[in-house]
Amino acid sequence: MIIANWKCNGSKAMTNTWVNNFLTNYDETKKAFIGIAPPSIYIQRLLETELNKLAEINIGSQDIDISSGARTGAISSDMILDFDCKFSIIGHSERRQLFNETNEEIKQKILKIAKKTITILCVGETREENKNDQTRDILKKQLEVVKDIELNNSLVIAYEPVWAIGTGNTPTPNNINEIHKFIKDVVQSTSYNSEYPMVLYGGSVNQENAKSFFKEEFVDGALIGGASLDGKEFANIINIFNETN
Ligand code: PEP
């Protein structure tokens, strides 16, 4: 599974160029689940492109709100389902840091969509927490949001160390592998139906380093920010994933 998170980037013109560059470079002989999460205002536009002819390509949302109604600026879970979104990213560190999102709100969001579409829950420690050897404790705390929730195999975890996002720094592939195994075990032992989730790695993945992560046993794919803004590079990363798996 390879997911693009465009964050707050894009334009009508960029969308057209992106789709052309992607389709020219994507090798569709193997069909891993591919997700693209544009800013929500561009979801419809992407759904109307040639991408829609490829069954393995799924458009998703970068977030949902906890509710609907008098909540200016928000987008509800029913709205993204109405637009045929096949997944939603929840709990991204930028939502936690810039929008003060709490674990409690993240849990409410998961409850809204977990049974209806794929939920990609982002977890990850800060640089300081990493330095203080608190990574496992922090992840355990963040993963409490799935405790006792019935998930119907819809949950995917993205391990995204905050210090690796957009910085060019990453943990070693071996470190990532160990943390992914830890995450799988924690979710299995705490979720209602003992789910053993897919775990994606996110944080400065690009076409140069992707292979080193994809070779690891417990790395089930990647969530990609910066490098997903170029349709060609995103396609190359998927091709590398498909060759490695
Ligand atoms: C992200 O923010 O989800 C992310 C992985 O960003 P980048 O690839 O730019 O580090």
CSV table of C-alpha atoms and ligand atoms in Angstrom, one decimal:
chain,number,residue,atom,x,y,z
A,1,MET,CA,0.0,0.0,0.0
A,2,ILE,CA,1.4,3.4,-1.0
A,3,ILE,CA,-0.4,6.6,-0.1
A,4,ALA,CA,0.2,10.1,-1.3
A,5,ASN,CA,-0.6,12.9,1.1
A,6,TRP,CA,-0.5,16.2,-0.8
A,7,LYS,CA,-1.2,18.2,2.4
A,8,CYS,CA,-2.2,21.8,1.5
A,9,ASN,CA,-0.5,21.8,-1.9
A,10,GLY,CA,-1.9,21.7,-5.5
A,11,SER,CA,-3.9,23.6,-8.0
A,12,LYS,CA,-6.1,22.8,-11.0
A,13,ALA,CA,-3.0,23.0,-13.3
A,14,MET,CA,-0.9,20.9,-11.0
A,15,THR,CA,-3.5,18.2,-10.9
A,16,ASN,CA,-3.5,17.9,-14.7
A,17,THR,CA,0.3,17.7,-14.9
A,18,TRP,CA,0.5,15.3,-12.0
A,19,VAL,CA,-1.9,12.8,-13.5
A,20,ASN,CA,-0.1,12.9,-16.9
A,21,ASN,CA,3.3,12.5,-15.3
A,22,PHE,CA,2.0,9.7,-13.0
A,23,LEU,CA,0.3,7.7,-15.8
A,24,THR,CA,3.3,8.0,-18.1
A,25,ASN,CA,5.6,6.5,-15.5
A,26,TYR,CA,3.4,4.1,-13.6
A,27,ASP,CA,4.0,0.4,-14.4
A,28,GLU,CA,0.7,-1.3,-13.8
A,29,THR,CA,1.8,-4.9,-14.1
A,30,LYS,CA,1.4,-5.4,-10.3
A,31,LYS,CA,-1.4,-3.8,-8.4
A,32,ALA,CA,-0.6,-2.7,-4.9
A,33,PHE,CA,-3.3,-0.5,-3.3
A,34,ILE,CA,-2.5,3.1,-4.2
A,35,GLY,CA,-4.1,6.0,-2.4
A,36,ILE,CA,-4.0,9.7,-3.2
A,37,ALA,CA,-5.2,12.2,-0.7
A,38,PRO,CA,-5.4,15.7,-2.3
A,39,PRO,CA,-6.8,18.7,-0.5
A,40,SER,CA,-10.6,17.9,-0.3
A,41,ILE,CA,-11.5,20.7,-2.8
A,42,TYR,CA,-9.6,18.7,-5.5
A,43,ILE,CA,-11.1,15.2,-4.7
A,44,GLN,CA,-13.9,15.5,-7.4
A,45,ARG,CA,-11.4,16.7,-10.0
A,46,LEU,CA,-9.1,13.7,-9.4
A,47,LEU,CA,-12.1,11.3,-9.5
A,48,GLU,CA,-12.9,12.6,-13.0
A,49,THR,CA,-9.4,11.9,-14.4
A,50,GLU,CA,-8.0,8.8,-16.2
A,51,LEU,CA,-6.8,7.6,-12.8
A,52,ASN,CA,-10.3,6.4,-12.3
A,53,LYS,CA,-9.9,3.7,-14.9
A,54,LEU,CA,-7.3,1.9,-12.7
A,55,ALA,CA,-9.0,-0.2,-10.0
A,56,GLU,CA,-6.0,-0.1,-7.7
A,57,ILE,CA,-6.0,3.7,-7.5
A,58,ASN,CA,-8.1,5.1,-4.7
A,59,ILE,CA,-8.9,8.7,-3.8
A,60,GLY,CA,-9.1,9.5,-0.1
A,61,SER,CA,-9.3,12.4,2.3
A,62,GLN,CA,-6.6,13.9,4.5
A,63,ASP,CA,-8.8,14.1,7.5
A,64,ILE,CA,-12.5,14.2,8.6
A,65,ASP,CA,-14.2,16.1,11.3
A,66,ILE,CA,-15.7,14.5,14.4
A,67,SER,CA,-19.2,15.6,13.5
A,68,SER,CA,-21.4,17.6,11.1
A,69,GLY,CA,-23.7,20.6,11.2
A,70,ALA,CA,-22.6,24.0,12.6
A,71,ARG,CA,-18.9,23.4,12.2
A,72,THR,CA,-17.6,26.0,9.7
A,73,GLY,CA,-14.8,24.7,7.6
A,74,ALA,CA,-15.2,21.1,8.5
A,75,ILE,CA,-15.8,18.1,6.3
A,76,SER,CA,-17.8,15.2,7.7
A,77,SER,CA,-17.3,11.5,7.3
A,78,ASP,CA,-20.6,11.2,5.4
A,79,MET,CA,-19.3,13.7,2.9
A,80,ILE,CA,-16.1,11.9,2.1
A,81,LEU,CA,-18.1,8.6,1.7
A,82,ASP,CA,-20.6,10.5,-0.5
A,83,PHE,CA,-17.7,11.4,-2.7
A,84,ASP,CA,-16.5,7.8,-2.9
A,85,CYS,CA,-13.3,8.3,-0.9
A,86,LYS,CA,-11.8,4.9,-0.2
A,87,PHE,CA,-9.7,5.9,2.8
A,88,SER,CA,-9.0,8.7,5.2
A,89,ILE,CA,-5.9,9.8,7.0
A,90,ILE,CA,-6.5,10.4,10.7
A,91,GLY,CA,-4.2,11.8,13.4
A,92,HIS,CA,-1.4,13.2,11.2
A,93,SER,CA,1.2,15.0,13.4
A,94,GLU,CA,0.4,18.3,11.6
A,95,ARG,CA,-3.2,17.9,12.8
A,96,ARG,CA,-2.0,17.1,16.3
A,97,GLN,CA,0.6,20.0,16.4
A,98,LEU,CA,-1.0,22.8,14.3
A,99,PHE,CA,-4.7,22.1,15.1
A,100,ASN,CA,-4.2,20.8,18.7
A,101,GLU,CA,-6.0,17.6,17.9
A,102,THR,CA,-6.1,15.3,20.9
A,103,ASN,CA,-6.2,11.5,21.2
A,104,GLU,CA,-9.8,11.8,22.3
A,105,GLU,CA,-10.8,13.6,19.1
A,106,ILE,CA,-8.8,11.1,17.0
A,107,LYS,CA,-10.7,8.2,18.6
A,108,GLN,CA,-14.0,9.9,17.8
A,109,LYS,CA,-12.9,10.2,14.2
A,110,ILE,CA,-11.9,6.6,14.0
A,111,LEU,CA,-15.3,5.6,15.5
A,112,LYS,CA,-17.0,7.6,12.7
A,113,ILE,CA,-15.3,5.8,9.8
A,114,ALA,CA,-13.6,2.6,10.9
A,115,LYS,CA,-16.4,0.4,9.8
A,116,LYS,CA,-17.1,2.3,6.6
A,117,THR,CA,-13.7,2.9,5.0
A,118,ILE,CA,-10.0,2.4,5.4
A,119,THR,CA,-8.6,4.4,8.3
A,120,ILE,CA,-4.9,5.3,8.1
A,121,LEU,CA,-4.0,6.3,11.7
A,122,CYS,CA,-0.7,8.2,12.0
A,123,VAL,CA,1.5,7.8,15.0
A,124,GLY,CA,5.0,8.9,15.8
A,125,GLU,CA,7.4,10.4,18.3
A,126,THR,CA,9.1,13.8,18.3
A,127,ARG,CA,12.8,14.2,18.0
A,128,GLU,CA,13.1,14.9,21.8
A,129,GLU,CA,11.0,11.8,22.7
A,130,ASN,CA,13.2,9.8,20.4
A,131,LYS,CA,16.4,11.1,22.0
A,132,ASN,CA,15.0,10.3,25.4
A,133,ASP,CA,14.2,6.7,24.3
A,134,GLN,CA,10.5,7.2,24.8
A,135,THR,CA,9.4,6.1,21.3
A,136,ARG,CA,7.6,2.9,22.4
A,137,ASP,CA,5.8,4.6,25.3
A,138,ILE,CA,4.6,7.4,23.1
A,139,LEU,CA,3.4,5.0,20.4
A,140,LYS,CA,1.6,2.9,23.0
A,141,LYS,CA,-0.2,6.0,24.3
A,142,GLN,CA,-1.2,7.1,20.8
A,143,LEU,CA,-2.4,3.6,19.9
A,144,GLU,CA,-4.7,3.6,22.9
A,145,VAL,CA,-7.3,5.2,20.6
A,146,VAL,CA,-8.0,1.8,19.0
A,147,LYS,CA,-8.5,0.1,22.3
A,148,ASP,CA,-11.7,-2.0,22.3
A,149,ILE,CA,-12.8,-0.6,18.9
A,150,GLU,CA,-14.2,-3.2,16.5
A,151,LEU,CA,-12.2,-2.5,13.3
A,152,ASN,CA,-13.3,-4.9,10.6
A,153,ASN,CA,-9.8,-5.0,9.1
A,154,SER,CA,-10.2,-1.4,8.1
A,155,LEU,CA,-7.3,0.0,10.2
A,156,VAL,CA,-3.8,0.8,8.8
A,157,ILE,CA,-1.2,2.4,10.9
A,158,ALA,CA,1.3,4.9,9.5
A,159,TYR,CA,4.5,5.1,11.6
A,160,GLU,CA,5.6,8.7,11.0
A,161,PRO,CA,8.4,9.9,13.4
A,162,VAL,CA,7.7,13.6,13.6
A,163,TRP,CA,11.4,14.4,13.2
A,164,ALA,CA,11.5,12.5,9.9
A,165,ILE,CA,8.7,14.4,8.2
A,166,GLY,CA,10.0,16.7,5.5
A,167,THR,CA,13.5,16.8,7.0
A,168,GLY,CA,15.4,14.3,4.9
A,169,ASN,CA,16.3,12.4,8.1
A,170,THR,CA,14.9,8.9,8.7
A,171,PRO,CA,15.4,6.1,11.2
A,172,THR,CA,17.4,3.2,9.9
A,173,PRO,CA,15.4,0.5,8.0
A,174,ASN,CA,16.1,-1.9,10.8
A,175,ASN,CA,14.8,0.5,13.4
A,176,ILE,CA,11.7,1.0,11.4
A,177,ASN,CA,11.2,-2.7,11.0
A,178,GLU,CA,11.4,-3.2,14.8
A,179,ILE,CA,9.0,-0.4,15.5
A,180,HIS,CA,6.5,-1.7,13.0
A,181,LYS,CA,6.5,-5.1,14.6
A,182,PHE,CA,6.0,-3.4,18.0
A,183,ILE,CA,3.0,-1.5,16.6
A,184,LYS,CA,1.4,-4.6,15.1
A,185,ASP,CA,1.7,-6.4,18.4
A,186,VAL,CA,0.3,-3.5,20.4
A,187,VAL,CA,-2.8,-3.2,18.1
A,188,GLN,CA,-3.3,-6.9,18.1
A,189,SER,CA,-3.3,-7.1,21.8
A,190,THR,CA,-5.6,-4.0,22.4
A,191,SER,CA,-8.1,-3.9,19.6
A,192,TYR,CA,-11.5,-5.6,20.0
A,193,ASN,CA,-11.1,-8.2,17.3
A,194,SER,CA,-7.3,-8.7,17.7
A,195,GLU,CA,-6.5,-7.0,14.4
A,196,TYR,CA,-3.0,-7.3,13.1
A,197,PRO,CA,-2.8,-4.1,11.0
A,198,MET,CA,-0.7,-3.2,8.0
A,199,VAL,CA,1.9,-0.7,9.0
A,200,LEU,CA,3.2,1.9,6.6
A,201,TYR,CA,6.3,4.0,7.1
A,202,GLY,CA,6.2,7.8,6.5
A,203,GLY,CA,8.9,10.4,6.8
A,204,SER,CA,11.2,11.6,4.0
A,205,VAL,CA,10.6,8.6,1.7
A,206,ASN,CA,11.7,9.3,-1.8
A,207,GLN,CA,12.7,7.3,-4.9
A,208,GLU,CA,16.3,7.0,-3.7
A,209,ASN,CA,15.7,5.5,-0.3
A,210,ALA,CA,12.3,3.7,-0.8
A,211,LYS,CA,13.8,0.3,-1.6
A,212,SER,CA,15.7,0.2,1.7
A,213,PHE,CA,12.5,0.5,3.6
A,214,PHE,CA,10.4,-1.8,1.4
A,215,LYS,CA,12.8,-4.7,1.8
A,216,GLU,CA,12.0,-4.9,5.5
A,217,GLU,CA,9.6,-7.6,6.7
A,218,PHE,CA,7.2,-5.5,8.6
A,219,VAL,CA,7.0,-2.5,6.3
A,220,ASP,CA,3.8,-2.9,4.3
A,221,GLY,CA,4.2,0.3,2.3
A,222,ALA,CA,4.6,4.0,2.7
A,223,LEU,CA,2.8,7.3,3.3
A,224,ILE,CA,4.5,9.9,1.3
A,225,GLY,CA,4.3,13.7,1.6
A,226,GLY,CA,6.8,15.8,-0.3
A,227,ALA,CA,7.8,13.2,-2.9
A,228,SER,CA,4.2,12.5,-3.8
A,229,LEU,CA,3.7,16.0,-5.2
A,230,ASP,CA,5.6,14.9,-8.4
A,231,GLY,CA,3.5,12.4,-10.3
A,232,LYS,CA,6.6,10.9,-11.8
A,233,GLU,CA,8.4,10.3,-8.5
A,234,PHE,CA,5.3,9.0,-6.9
A,235,ALA,CA,4.9,6.5,-9.8
A,236,ASN,CA,8.5,5.5,-9.5
A,237,ILE,CA,8.1,4.8,-5.7
A,238,ILE,CA,5.1,2.5,-6.4
A,239,ASN,CA,7.1,0.7,-9.1
A,240,ILE,CA,9.9,0.1,-6.6
A,241,PHE,CA,7.4,-1.2,-4.1
A,242,ASN,CA,5.9,-3.6,-6.6
A,243,GLU,CA,9.3,-4.8,-7.7
A,244,THR,CA,10.4,-5.4,-4.0
A,245,ASN,CA,7.2,-7.2,-2.9
B,1,PEP,C1,3.9,13.1,5.9
B,1,PEP,O1,3.8,14.3,6.3
B,1,PEP,O2,2.9,12.3,6.0
B,1,PEP,C2,5.1,12.8,5.2
B,1,PEP,C3,5.4,11.5,5.2
B,1,PEP,O3,5.8,13.8,4.7
B,1,PEP,P1,7.3,13.7,3.9
B,1,PEP,O4,7.2,12.5,3.0
B,1,PEP,O5,7.3,15.0,3.2
B,1,PEP,O6,8.3,13.6,5.0
